[in-house]
GROMACS .gro file of C-alpha atoms in nm:
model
  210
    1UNK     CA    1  -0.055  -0.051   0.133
    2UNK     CA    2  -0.199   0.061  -0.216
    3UNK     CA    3  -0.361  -0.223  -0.447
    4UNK     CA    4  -0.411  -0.108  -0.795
    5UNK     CA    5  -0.529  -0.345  -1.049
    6UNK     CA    6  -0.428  -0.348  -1.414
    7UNK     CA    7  -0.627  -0.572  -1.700
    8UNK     CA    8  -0.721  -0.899  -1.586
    9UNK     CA    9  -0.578  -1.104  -1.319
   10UNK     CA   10  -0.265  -0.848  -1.311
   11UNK     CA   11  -0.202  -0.642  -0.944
   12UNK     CA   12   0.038  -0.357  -0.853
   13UNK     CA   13   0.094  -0.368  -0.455
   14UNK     CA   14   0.265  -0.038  -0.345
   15UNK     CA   15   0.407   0.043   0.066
   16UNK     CA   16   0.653   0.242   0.148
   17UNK     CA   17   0.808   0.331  -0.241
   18UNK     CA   18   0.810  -0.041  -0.312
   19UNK     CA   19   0.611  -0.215  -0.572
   20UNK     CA   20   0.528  -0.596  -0.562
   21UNK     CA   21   0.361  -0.734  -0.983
   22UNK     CA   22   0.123  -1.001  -0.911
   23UNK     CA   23   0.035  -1.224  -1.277
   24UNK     CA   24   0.179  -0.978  -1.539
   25UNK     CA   25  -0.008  -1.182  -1.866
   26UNK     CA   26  -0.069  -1.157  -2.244
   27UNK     CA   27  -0.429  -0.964  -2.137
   28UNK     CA   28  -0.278  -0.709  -1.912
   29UNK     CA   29  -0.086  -0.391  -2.094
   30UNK     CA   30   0.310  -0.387  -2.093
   31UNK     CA   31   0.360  -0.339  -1.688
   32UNK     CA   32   0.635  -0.052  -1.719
   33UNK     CA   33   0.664  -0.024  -1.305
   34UNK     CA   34   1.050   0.104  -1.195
   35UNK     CA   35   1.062   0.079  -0.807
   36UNK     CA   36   0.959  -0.319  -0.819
   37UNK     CA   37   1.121  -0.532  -0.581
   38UNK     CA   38   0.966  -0.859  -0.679
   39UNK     CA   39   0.698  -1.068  -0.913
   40UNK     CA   40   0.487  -1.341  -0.805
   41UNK     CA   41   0.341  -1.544  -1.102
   42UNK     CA   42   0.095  -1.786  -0.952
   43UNK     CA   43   0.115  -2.058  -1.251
   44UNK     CA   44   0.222  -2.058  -1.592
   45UNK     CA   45  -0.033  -1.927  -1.771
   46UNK     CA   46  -0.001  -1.734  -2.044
   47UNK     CA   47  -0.302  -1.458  -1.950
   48UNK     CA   48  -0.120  -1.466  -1.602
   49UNK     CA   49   0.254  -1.407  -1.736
   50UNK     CA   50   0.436  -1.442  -2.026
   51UNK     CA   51   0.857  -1.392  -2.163
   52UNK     CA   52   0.773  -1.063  -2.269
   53UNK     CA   53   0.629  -0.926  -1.974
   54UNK     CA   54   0.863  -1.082  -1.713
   55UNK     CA   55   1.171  -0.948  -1.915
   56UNK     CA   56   1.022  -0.575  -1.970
   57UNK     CA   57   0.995  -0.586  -1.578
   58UNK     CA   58   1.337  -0.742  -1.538
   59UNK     CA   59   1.514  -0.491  -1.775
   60UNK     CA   60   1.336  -0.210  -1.549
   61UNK     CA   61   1.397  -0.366  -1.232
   62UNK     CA   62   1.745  -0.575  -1.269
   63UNK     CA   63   1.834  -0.863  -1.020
   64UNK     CA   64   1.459  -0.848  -0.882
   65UNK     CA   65   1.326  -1.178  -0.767
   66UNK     CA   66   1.080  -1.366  -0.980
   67UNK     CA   67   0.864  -1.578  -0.716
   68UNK     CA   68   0.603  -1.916  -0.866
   69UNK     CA   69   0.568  -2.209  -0.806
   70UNK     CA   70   0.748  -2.510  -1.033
   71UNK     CA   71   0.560  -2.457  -1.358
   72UNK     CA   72   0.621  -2.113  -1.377
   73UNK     CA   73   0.989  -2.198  -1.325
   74UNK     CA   74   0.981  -2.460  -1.650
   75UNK     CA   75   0.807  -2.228  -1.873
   76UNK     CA   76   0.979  -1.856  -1.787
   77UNK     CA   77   1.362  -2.044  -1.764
   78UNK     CA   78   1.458  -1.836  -2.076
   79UNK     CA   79   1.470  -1.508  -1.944
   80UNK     CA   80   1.468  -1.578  -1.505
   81UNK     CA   81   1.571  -1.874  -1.248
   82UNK     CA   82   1.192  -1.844  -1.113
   83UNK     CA   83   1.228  -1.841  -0.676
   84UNK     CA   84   1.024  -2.217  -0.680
   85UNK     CA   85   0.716  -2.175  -0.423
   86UNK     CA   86   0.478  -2.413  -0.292
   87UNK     CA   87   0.157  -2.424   0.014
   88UNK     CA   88   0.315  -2.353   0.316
   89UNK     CA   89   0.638  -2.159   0.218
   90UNK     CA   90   0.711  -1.799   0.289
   91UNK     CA   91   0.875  -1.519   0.122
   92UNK     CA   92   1.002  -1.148   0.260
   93UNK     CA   93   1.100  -0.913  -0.019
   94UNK     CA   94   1.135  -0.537   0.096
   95UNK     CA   95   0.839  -0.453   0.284
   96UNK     CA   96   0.668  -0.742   0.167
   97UNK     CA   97   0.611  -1.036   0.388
   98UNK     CA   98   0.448  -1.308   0.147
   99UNK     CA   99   0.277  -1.642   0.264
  100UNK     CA  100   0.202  -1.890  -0.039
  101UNK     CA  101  -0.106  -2.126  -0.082
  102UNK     CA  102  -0.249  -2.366  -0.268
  103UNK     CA  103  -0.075  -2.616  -0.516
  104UNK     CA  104  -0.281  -2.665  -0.849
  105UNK     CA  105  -0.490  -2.493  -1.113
  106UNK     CA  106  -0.869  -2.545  -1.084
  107UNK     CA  107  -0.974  -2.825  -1.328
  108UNK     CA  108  -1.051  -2.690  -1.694
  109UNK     CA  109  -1.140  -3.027  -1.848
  110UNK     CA  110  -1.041  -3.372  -1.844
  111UNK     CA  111  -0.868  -3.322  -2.164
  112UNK     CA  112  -0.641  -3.047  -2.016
  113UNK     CA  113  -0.339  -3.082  -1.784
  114UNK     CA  114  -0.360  -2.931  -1.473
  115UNK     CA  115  -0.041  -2.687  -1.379
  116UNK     CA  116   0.071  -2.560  -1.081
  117UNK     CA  117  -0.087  -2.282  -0.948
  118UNK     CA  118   0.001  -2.136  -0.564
  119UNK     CA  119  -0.176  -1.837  -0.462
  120UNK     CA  120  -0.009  -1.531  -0.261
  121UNK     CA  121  -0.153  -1.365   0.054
  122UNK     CA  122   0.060  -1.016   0.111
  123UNK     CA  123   0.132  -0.856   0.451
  124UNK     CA  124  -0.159  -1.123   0.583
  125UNK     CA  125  -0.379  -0.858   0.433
  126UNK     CA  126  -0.462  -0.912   0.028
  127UNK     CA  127  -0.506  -1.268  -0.113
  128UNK     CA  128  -0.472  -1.367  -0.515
  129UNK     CA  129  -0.554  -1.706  -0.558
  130UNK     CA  130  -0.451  -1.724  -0.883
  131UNK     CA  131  -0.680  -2.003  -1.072
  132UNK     CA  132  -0.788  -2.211  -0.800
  133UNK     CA  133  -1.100  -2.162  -0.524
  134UNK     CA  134  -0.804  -2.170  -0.249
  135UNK     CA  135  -0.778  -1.957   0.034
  136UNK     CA  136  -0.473  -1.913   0.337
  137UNK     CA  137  -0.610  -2.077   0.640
  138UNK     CA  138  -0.702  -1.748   0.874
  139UNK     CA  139  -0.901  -1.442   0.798
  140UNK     CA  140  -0.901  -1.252   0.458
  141UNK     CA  141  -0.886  -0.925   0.453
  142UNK     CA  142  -0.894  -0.816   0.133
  143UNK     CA  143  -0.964  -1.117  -0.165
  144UNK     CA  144  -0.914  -1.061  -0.546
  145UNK     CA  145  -1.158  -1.306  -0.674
  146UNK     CA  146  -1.178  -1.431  -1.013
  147UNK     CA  147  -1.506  -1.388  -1.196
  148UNK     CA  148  -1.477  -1.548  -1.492
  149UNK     CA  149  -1.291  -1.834  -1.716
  150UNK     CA  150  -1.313  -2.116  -1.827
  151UNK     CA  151  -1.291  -2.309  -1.542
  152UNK     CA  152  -1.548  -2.154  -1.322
  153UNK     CA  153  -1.903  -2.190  -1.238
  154UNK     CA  154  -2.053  -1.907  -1.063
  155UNK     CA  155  -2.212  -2.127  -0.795
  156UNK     CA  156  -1.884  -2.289  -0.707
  157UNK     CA  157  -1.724  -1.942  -0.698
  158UNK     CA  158  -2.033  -1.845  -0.431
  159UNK     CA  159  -1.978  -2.113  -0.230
  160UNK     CA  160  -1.618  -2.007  -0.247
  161UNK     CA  161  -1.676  -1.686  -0.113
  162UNK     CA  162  -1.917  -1.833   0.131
  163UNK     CA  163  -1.607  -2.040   0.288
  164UNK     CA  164  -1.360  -1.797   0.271
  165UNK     CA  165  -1.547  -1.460   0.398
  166UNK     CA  166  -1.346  -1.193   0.285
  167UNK     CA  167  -1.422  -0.839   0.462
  168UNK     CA  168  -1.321  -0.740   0.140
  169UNK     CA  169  -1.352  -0.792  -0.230
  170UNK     CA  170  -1.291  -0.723  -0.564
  171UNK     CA  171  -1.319  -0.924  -0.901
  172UNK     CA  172  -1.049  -0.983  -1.128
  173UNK     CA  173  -0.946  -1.237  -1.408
  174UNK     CA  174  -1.253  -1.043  -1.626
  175UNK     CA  175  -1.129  -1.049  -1.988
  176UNK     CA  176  -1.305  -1.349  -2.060
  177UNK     CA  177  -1.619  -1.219  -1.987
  178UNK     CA  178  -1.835  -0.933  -2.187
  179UNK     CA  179  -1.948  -0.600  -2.022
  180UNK     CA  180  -2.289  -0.793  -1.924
  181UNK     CA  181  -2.135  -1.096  -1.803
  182UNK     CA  182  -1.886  -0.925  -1.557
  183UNK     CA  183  -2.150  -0.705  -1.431
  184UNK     CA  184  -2.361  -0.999  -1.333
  185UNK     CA  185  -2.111  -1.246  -1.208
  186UNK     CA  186  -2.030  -0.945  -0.957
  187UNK     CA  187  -2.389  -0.916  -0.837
  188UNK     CA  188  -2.342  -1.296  -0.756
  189UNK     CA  189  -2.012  -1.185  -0.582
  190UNK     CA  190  -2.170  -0.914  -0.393
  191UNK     CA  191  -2.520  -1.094  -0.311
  192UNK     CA  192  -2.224  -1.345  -0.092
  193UNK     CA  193  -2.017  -1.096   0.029
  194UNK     CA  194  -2.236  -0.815   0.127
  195UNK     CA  195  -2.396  -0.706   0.402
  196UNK     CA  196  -2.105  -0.836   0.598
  197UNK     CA  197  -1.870  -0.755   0.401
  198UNK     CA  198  -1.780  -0.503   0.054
  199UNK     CA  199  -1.729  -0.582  -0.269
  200UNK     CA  200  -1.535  -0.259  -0.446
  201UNK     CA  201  -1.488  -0.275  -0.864
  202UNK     CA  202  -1.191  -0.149  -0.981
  203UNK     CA  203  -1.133  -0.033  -1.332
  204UNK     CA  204  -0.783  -0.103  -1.475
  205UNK     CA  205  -0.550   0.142  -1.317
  206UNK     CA  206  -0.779   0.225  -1.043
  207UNK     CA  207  -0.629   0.138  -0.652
  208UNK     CA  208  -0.772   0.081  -0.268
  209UNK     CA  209  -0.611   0.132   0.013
  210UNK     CA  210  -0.554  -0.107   0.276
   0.00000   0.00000   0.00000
């Protein structure tokens, strides 16, 4: 299984000629993919999908399913009936088995609402949490961890980590933070996650294998 990550929070999963779009948002480039059998938007966010990206993908990949959980469904009705997913619910979409986890969005203020947000764990081998320090109750394999936005505080992402004990890792959701600022939030990742485990950085359009 190939994992390449685009800008931001936005993933390409690859097996067997399939491709699986994890959070195609407004910070990511136009995802132009043919060969996708599904997208999984973890909540409604705009920087983790938006109209035009879901309906670029659709027009490439007609009749695909579009997997989130209710949010997603309210605010992408206009071009796709959303597949609604909650914690505990499974998927299988071409060589794809996909667990879901996880309910809401991390808290951003008191003033904000907080949205749905389920995260995806793919082949019970690579989890995206989407916006929430959330985590599929066994082992993680391979984790793409935010490291930056609003919402988070580096020591609660640590602690995170900490719990969750990925043998792998690699950062994502970075467009909110400067060159500086993603380079040292990922020394906090790695000071967690390594020796045990690795922490790989992947520049947009670069993949792992797993």
């Amino acid at each position: 299984m190939q994992v390449t990550k685009l800008e931001h929070a936005c993933l390409v999963v690859e097996q067997d000629g399939a491709r699986l779009v994890i959070d195609p948002g407004a910070f990511t480039r136009p995802v132009e993919e043919t060969g996708v059998v599904a997208v999984v938007v973890t909540h409604e966010h705009p920087d983790h999908a938006t109209t035009e990206q879901i309906a670029g993908i659709l027009e490439r990949n007609p009749g695909i399913p579009v997997l989130g959980p209710a949010g997603v469904a309210a605010a992408l009705a206009e071009v796709v009936a959303v597949d609604v997913v909650t914690d505990g619910e499974a998927r299988t979409v071409g060589p794809f088995s996909l667990t879901f986890h996880g309910t809401r969005h991390q808290v951003i203020h008191s003033s904000i609402p907080i949205v749905d947000n389920t995260g995806v764990l793919v082949n019970d081998t690579l989890f995206h949490p989407g916006d929430a320090y959330v985590a599929p109750p066994g082992p993680v394999e391979l984790l793409a961890t935010p490291v930056g936005a609003p919402w988070l505080r580096i020591g609660d992402l640590m602690d995170h980590l900490a719990a969750v004990a990925p043998r792998r890792a690699f950062p994502i959701h970075e467009a909110t933070l400067s060159d500086i600022g993603f380079a040292g939030h990922t020394d906090r990742i790695r000071q967690v996650v390594e020796p045990a485990g690795e922490v790989v950085v992947l520049a947009p359009g670069e993949s792992l294998t797993v």
